[in-house]
């Protein structure tokens, strides 16, 4: 298990498991884990809807758990695995917590700040930069998200159709 690609895929599967937990409770299916010395020290999934908290992103929740686990705000020598490219808020928290490496699955064309819209994780003007690995199990990570949003759109269409039908009777 010394092959970094194989190890990255193994840990991304764990992040995908977290994403599926979010999906099961009707949250946007994004999962994150944090690894240090080959061990998972934190895991989380989106809880924005359930908590009604705009800060309850998978990455932030995992960072909070990892800080408690290591007893420090510094998460040096850790790798964060996340199924979707981090947003600006999460990217800022990642840099500020000194995560060494970020591995993500799907790119985010609307909010990705690890290389898509901008790259806050490797911004040389900050006092910390992260190694970034993108596209690990990208197909599966993208599929979970696109299936979730397709089902959501289908549900809204069906509800709208039912309301129209009731109003026309």
PDB file of C-alpha atoms in Angstrom:
ATOM      1  CA  UNK A   1       0.000   0.000   0.000  1.00  0.00           C
ATOM      2  CA  UNK A   2       2.989   2.309  -0.487  1.00  0.00           C
ATOM      3  CA  UNK A   3       1.848   3.379  -3.953  1.00  0.00           C
ATOM      4  CA  UNK A   4       0.499   6.927  -3.408  1.00  0.00           C
ATOM      5  CA  UNK A   5      -2.128   6.530  -6.137  1.00  0.00           C
ATOM      6  CA  UNK A   6      -3.486   3.347  -4.596  1.00  0.00           C
ATOM      7  CA  UNK A   7      -3.432   4.923  -1.128  1.00  0.00           C
ATOM      8  CA  UNK A   8      -5.162   8.070  -2.420  1.00  0.00           C
ATOM      9  CA  UNK A   9      -7.874   5.946  -4.017  1.00  0.00           C
ATOM     10  CA  UNK A  10      -8.316   3.891  -0.845  1.00  0.00           C
ATOM     11  CA  UNK A  11      -8.783   7.025   1.271  1.00  0.00           C
ATOM     12  CA  UNK A  12     -11.012   8.672  -1.348  1.00  0.00           C
ATOM     13  CA  UNK A  13     -13.315   5.654  -1.069  1.00  0.00           C
ATOM     14  CA  UNK A  14     -13.649   6.548   2.623  1.00  0.00           C
ATOM     15  CA  UNK A  15     -14.512  10.142   1.701  1.00  0.00           C
ATOM     16  CA  UNK A  16     -17.108   8.793  -0.753  1.00  0.00           C
ATOM     17  CA  UNK A  17     -18.607   6.750   2.096  1.00  0.00           C
ATOM     18  CA  UNK A  18     -18.997  10.005   4.012  1.00  0.00           C
ATOM     19  CA  UNK A  19     -20.611  11.640   0.969  1.00  0.00           C
ATOM     20  CA  UNK A  20     -23.143   8.811   0.828  1.00  0.00           C
ATOM     21  CA  UNK A  21     -24.009   9.449   4.499  1.00  0.00           C
ATOM     22  CA  UNK A  22     -24.829  13.032   3.541  1.00  0.00           C
ATOM     23  CA  UNK A  23     -26.932  11.869   0.610  1.00  0.00           C
ATOM     24  CA  UNK A  24     -28.882   9.509   2.890  1.00  0.00           C
ATOM     25  CA  UNK A  25     -30.068  12.509   4.931  1.00  0.00           C
ATOM     26  CA  UNK A  26     -30.783  14.690   1.861  1.00  0.00           C
ATOM     27  CA  UNK A  27     -27.625  16.763   2.188  1.00  0.00           C
ATOM     28  CA  UNK A  28     -25.462  17.631  -0.802  1.00  0.00           C
ATOM     29  CA  UNK A  29     -23.278  14.498  -0.945  1.00  0.00           C
ATOM     30  CA  UNK A  30     -19.822  15.755  -0.105  1.00  0.00           C
ATOM     31  CA  UNK A  31     -17.550  13.820   2.220  1.00  0.00           C
ATOM     32  CA  UNK A  32     -14.147  14.499   3.723  1.00  0.00           C
ATOM     33  CA  UNK A  33     -11.596  12.644   5.790  1.00  0.00           C
ATOM     34  CA  UNK A  34      -8.271  13.693   7.273  1.00  0.00           C
ATOM     35  CA  UNK A  35      -5.358  11.271   7.429  1.00  0.00           C
ATOM     36  CA  UNK A  36      -2.156  11.444   9.451  1.00  0.00           C
ATOM     37  CA  UNK A  37       0.517   8.743   9.446  1.00  0.00           C
ATOM     38  CA  UNK A  38      -1.698   6.473   7.344  1.00  0.00           C
ATOM     39  CA  UNK A  39      -4.589   6.635   9.828  1.00  0.00           C
ATOM     40  CA  UNK A  40      -7.926   8.410   9.498  1.00  0.00           C
ATOM     41  CA  UNK A  41      -8.099  10.945  12.332  1.00  0.00           C
ATOM     42  CA  UNK A  42     -11.317  12.693  11.265  1.00  0.00           C
ATOM     43  CA  UNK A  43     -14.283  12.143   8.983  1.00  0.00           C
ATOM     44  CA  UNK A  44     -17.276  14.277   8.138  1.00  0.00           C
ATOM     45  CA  UNK A  45     -19.965  15.016   5.584  1.00  0.00           C
ATOM     46  CA  UNK A  46     -22.054  18.046   4.729  1.00  0.00           C
ATOM     47  CA  UNK A  47     -24.620  19.030   7.360  1.00  0.00           C
ATOM     48  CA  UNK A  48     -25.651  22.473   6.092  1.00  0.00           C
ATOM     49  CA  UNK A  49     -29.343  21.668   5.701  1.00  0.00           C
ATOM     50  CA  UNK A  50     -29.735  19.628   8.853  1.00  0.00           C
ATOM     51  CA  UNK A  51     -27.856  22.153  10.989  1.00  0.00           C
ATOM     52  CA  UNK A  52     -29.110  25.191   9.017  1.00  0.00           C
ATOM     53  CA  UNK A  53     -25.543  26.420   9.221  1.00  0.00           C
ATOM     54  CA  UNK A  54     -23.684  27.761   6.200  1.00  0.00           C
ATOM     55  CA  UNK A  55     -20.390  26.727   7.833  1.00  0.00           C
ATOM     56  CA  UNK A  56     -21.281  23.025   8.103  1.00  0.00           C
ATOM     57  CA  UNK A  57     -19.241  21.945   5.069  1.00  0.00           C
ATOM     58  CA  UNK A  58     -17.601  18.514   5.191  1.00  0.00           C
ATOM     59  CA  UNK A  59     -14.078  19.968   5.157  1.00  0.00           C
ATOM     60  CA  UNK A  60     -14.699  22.380   8.037  1.00  0.00           C
ATOM     61  CA  UNK A  61     -16.334  19.698  10.158  1.00  0.00           C
ATOM     62  CA  UNK A  62     -13.437  17.307   9.478  1.00  0.00           C
ATOM     63  CA  UNK A  63     -10.880  20.019  10.319  1.00  0.00           C
ATOM     64  CA  UNK A  64     -12.658  20.730  13.594  1.00  0.00           C
ATOM     65  CA  UNK A  65     -12.670  17.026  14.506  1.00  0.00           C
ATOM     66  CA  UNK A  66      -9.010  16.603  13.511  1.00  0.00           C
ATOM     67  CA  UNK A  67      -7.939  19.598  15.624  1.00  0.00           C
ATOM     68  CA  UNK A  68      -9.648  18.049  18.640  1.00  0.00           C
ATOM     69  CA  UNK A  69      -8.024  14.696  17.880  1.00  0.00           C
ATOM     70  CA  UNK A  70      -4.471  16.087  17.671  1.00  0.00           C
ATOM     71  CA  UNK A  71      -4.975  18.757  20.327  1.00  0.00           C
ATOM     72  CA  UNK A  72      -3.801  21.571  18.093  1.00  0.00           C
ATOM     73  CA  UNK A  73      -5.052  23.933  15.411  1.00  0.00           C
ATOM     74  CA  UNK A  74      -2.033  22.963  13.321  1.00  0.00           C
ATOM     75  CA  UNK A  75      -2.738  19.979  11.109  1.00  0.00           C
ATOM     76  CA  UNK A  76       0.763  19.718   9.699  1.00  0.00           C
ATOM     77  CA  UNK A  77       1.640  16.394   8.097  1.00  0.00           C
ATOM     78  CA  UNK A  78      -1.998  15.605   7.336  1.00  0.00           C
ATOM     79  CA  UNK A  79      -3.826  14.939   4.095  1.00  0.00           C
ATOM     80  CA  UNK A  80      -7.418  16.019   3.571  1.00  0.00           C
ATOM     81  CA  UNK A  81      -9.424  13.899   1.127  1.00  0.00           C
ATOM     82  CA  UNK A  82     -12.638  15.457  -0.150  1.00  0.00           C
ATOM     83  CA  UNK A  83     -15.029  14.372  -2.871  1.00  0.00           C
ATOM     84  CA  UNK A  84     -15.522  17.893  -4.303  1.00  0.00           C
ATOM     85  CA  UNK A  85     -12.945  20.618  -4.844  1.00  0.00           C
ATOM     86  CA  UNK A  86     -12.915  22.949  -1.823  1.00  0.00           C
ATOM     87  CA  UNK A  87     -14.768  26.267  -1.947  1.00  0.00           C
ATOM     88  CA  UNK A  88     -13.160  29.594  -0.922  1.00  0.00           C
ATOM     89  CA  UNK A  89     -14.240  29.241   2.725  1.00  0.00           C
ATOM     90  CA  UNK A  90     -12.946  25.689   3.056  1.00  0.00           C
ATOM     91  CA  UNK A  91      -9.760  26.516   1.170  1.00  0.00           C
ATOM     92  CA  UNK A  92      -9.084  29.326   3.632  1.00  0.00           C
ATOM     93  CA  UNK A  93      -9.608  27.000   6.592  1.00  0.00           C
ATOM     94  CA  UNK A  94      -7.345  24.382   5.013  1.00  0.00           C
ATOM     95  CA  UNK A  95      -4.524  26.907   4.569  1.00  0.00           C
ATOM     96  CA  UNK A  96      -4.996  28.371   8.052  1.00  0.00           C
ATOM     97  CA  UNK A  97      -4.941  24.923   9.664  1.00  0.00           C
ATOM     98  CA  UNK A  98      -1.700  24.074   7.825  1.00  0.00           C
ATOM     99  CA  UNK A  99      -2.959  20.916   6.107  1.00  0.00           C
ATOM    100  CA  UNK A 100      -0.002  19.606   4.098  1.00  0.00           C
ATOM    101  CA  UNK A 101      -1.845  17.932   1.233  1.00  0.00           C
ATOM    102  CA  UNK A 102      -5.329  18.075  -0.294  1.00  0.00           C
ATOM    103  CA  UNK A 103      -6.691  15.337  -2.537  1.00  0.00           C
ATOM    104  CA  UNK A 104     -10.044  15.913  -4.196  1.00  0.00           C
ATOM    105  CA  UNK A 105     -12.248  13.999  -6.589  1.00  0.00           C
ATOM    106  CA  UNK A 106     -14.539  16.208  -8.675  1.00  0.00           C
ATOM    107  CA  UNK A 107     -13.726  19.738  -9.817  1.00  0.00           C
ATOM    108  CA  UNK A 108     -16.202  22.476  -8.950  1.00  0.00           C
ATOM    109  CA  UNK A 109     -16.701  24.869 -11.884  1.00  0.00           C
ATOM    110  CA  UNK A 110     -18.878  27.207  -9.774  1.00  0.00           C
ATOM    111  CA  UNK A 111     -16.843  27.452  -6.581  1.00  0.00           C
ATOM    112  CA  UNK A 112     -13.620  25.479  -6.789  1.00  0.00           C
ATOM    113  CA  UNK A 113     -10.653  27.230  -5.210  1.00  0.00           C
ATOM    114  CA  UNK A 114      -8.039  24.517  -5.565  1.00  0.00           C
ATOM    115  CA  UNK A 115      -7.321  25.182  -9.222  1.00  0.00           C
ATOM    116  CA  UNK A 116     -10.601  25.605 -11.092  1.00  0.00           C
ATOM    117  CA  UNK A 117     -11.722  29.197 -10.455  1.00  0.00           C
ATOM    118  CA  UNK A 118      -8.566  30.093  -8.562  1.00  0.00           C
ATOM    119  CA  UNK A 119      -6.045  28.285  -6.419  1.00  0.00           C
ATOM    120  CA  UNK A 120      -6.101  29.541  -2.845  1.00  0.00           C
ATOM    121  CA  UNK A 121      -4.351  26.386  -1.634  1.00  0.00           C
ATOM    122  CA  UNK A 122      -1.178  27.238  -3.521  1.00  0.00           C
ATOM    123  CA  UNK A 123      -1.309  31.031  -3.367  1.00  0.00           C
ATOM    124  CA  UNK A 124       2.323  32.097  -2.863  1.00  0.00           C
ATOM    125  CA  UNK A 125       1.346  35.276  -0.978  1.00  0.00           C
ATOM    126  CA  UNK A 126      -0.030  33.173   1.899  1.00  0.00           C
ATOM    127  CA  UNK A 127       2.338  31.882   4.566  1.00  0.00           C
ATOM    128  CA  UNK A 128       1.304  28.268   3.857  1.00  0.00           C
ATOM    129  CA  UNK A 129       0.673  26.335   0.651  1.00  0.00           C
ATOM    130  CA  UNK A 130      -0.693  22.821   0.229  1.00  0.00           C
ATOM    131  CA  UNK A 131       0.206  20.115  -2.198  1.00  0.00           C
ATOM    132  CA  UNK A 132      -2.900  19.531  -4.346  1.00  0.00           C
ATOM    133  CA  UNK A 133      -3.872  16.314  -6.130  1.00  0.00           C
ATOM    134  CA  UNK A 134      -7.034  16.503  -8.236  1.00  0.00           C
ATOM    135  CA  UNK A 135      -9.235  14.006 -10.040  1.00  0.00           C
ATOM    136  CA  UNK A 136      -8.868  11.001  -7.721  1.00  0.00           C
ATOM    137  CA  UNK A 137     -11.893   8.769  -8.434  1.00  0.00           C
ATOM    138  CA  UNK A 138     -13.325  11.801 -10.215  1.00  0.00           C
ATOM    139  CA  UNK A 139     -15.958   9.827 -12.121  1.00  0.00           C
ATOM    140  CA  UNK A 140     -17.508   8.328  -9.006  1.00  0.00           C
ATOM    141  CA  UNK A 141     -17.332  11.607  -7.064  1.00  0.00           C
ATOM    142  CA  UNK A 142     -18.975  13.503  -9.949  1.00  0.00           C
ATOM    143  CA  UNK A 143     -21.626  10.837 -10.457  1.00  0.00           C
ATOM    144  CA  UNK A 144     -22.762  10.975  -6.806  1.00  0.00           C
ATOM    145  CA  UNK A 145     -23.277  14.729  -7.104  1.00  0.00           C
ATOM    146  CA  UNK A 146     -24.929  14.730 -10.519  1.00  0.00           C
ATOM    147  CA  UNK A 147     -27.295  11.884  -9.517  1.00  0.00           C
ATOM    148  CA  UNK A 148     -28.239  13.750  -6.330  1.00  0.00           C
ATOM    149  CA  UNK A 149     -29.036  16.990  -8.164  1.00  0.00           C
ATOM    150  CA  UNK A 150     -30.893  15.147 -10.942  1.00  0.00           C
ATOM    151  CA  UNK A 151     -33.126  13.435  -8.347  1.00  0.00           C
ATOM    152  CA  UNK A 152     -33.695  16.779  -6.641  1.00  0.00           C
ATOM    153  CA  UNK A 153     -34.731  18.418  -9.924  1.00  0.00           C
ATOM    154  CA  UNK A 154     -37.021  15.468 -10.775  1.00  0.00           C
ATOM    155  CA  UNK A 155     -38.643  15.697  -7.331  1.00  0.00           C
ATOM    156  CA  UNK A 156     -39.246  19.443  -7.737  1.00  0.00           C
ATOM    157  CA  UNK A 157     -40.739  18.901 -11.207  1.00  0.00           C
ATOM    158  CA  UNK A 158     -43.066  16.209  -9.836  1.00  0.00           C
ATOM    159  CA  UNK A 159     -44.143  18.454  -6.948  1.00  0.00           C
ATOM    160  CA  UNK A 160     -44.785  21.342  -9.334  1.00  0.00           C
ATOM    161  CA  UNK A 161     -46.799  19.058 -11.624  1.00  0.00           C
ATOM    162  CA  UNK A 162     -48.900  17.851  -8.648  1.00  0.00           C
ATOM    163  CA  UNK A 163     -49.578  21.436  -7.505  1.00  0.00           C
ATOM    164  CA  UNK A 164     -50.590  22.429 -11.040  1.00  0.00           C
ATOM    165  CA  UNK A 165     -52.872  19.388 -11.269  1.00  0.00           C
ATOM    166  CA  UNK A 166     -54.532  20.151  -7.889  1.00  0.00           C
ATOM    167  CA  UNK A 167     -55.000  23.828  -8.801  1.00  0.00           C
ATOM    168  CA  UNK A 168     -56.631  22.940 -12.125  1.00  0.00           C
ATOM    169  CA  UNK A 169     -59.201  20.571 -10.583  1.00  0.00           C
TER     170      UNK A 169
END
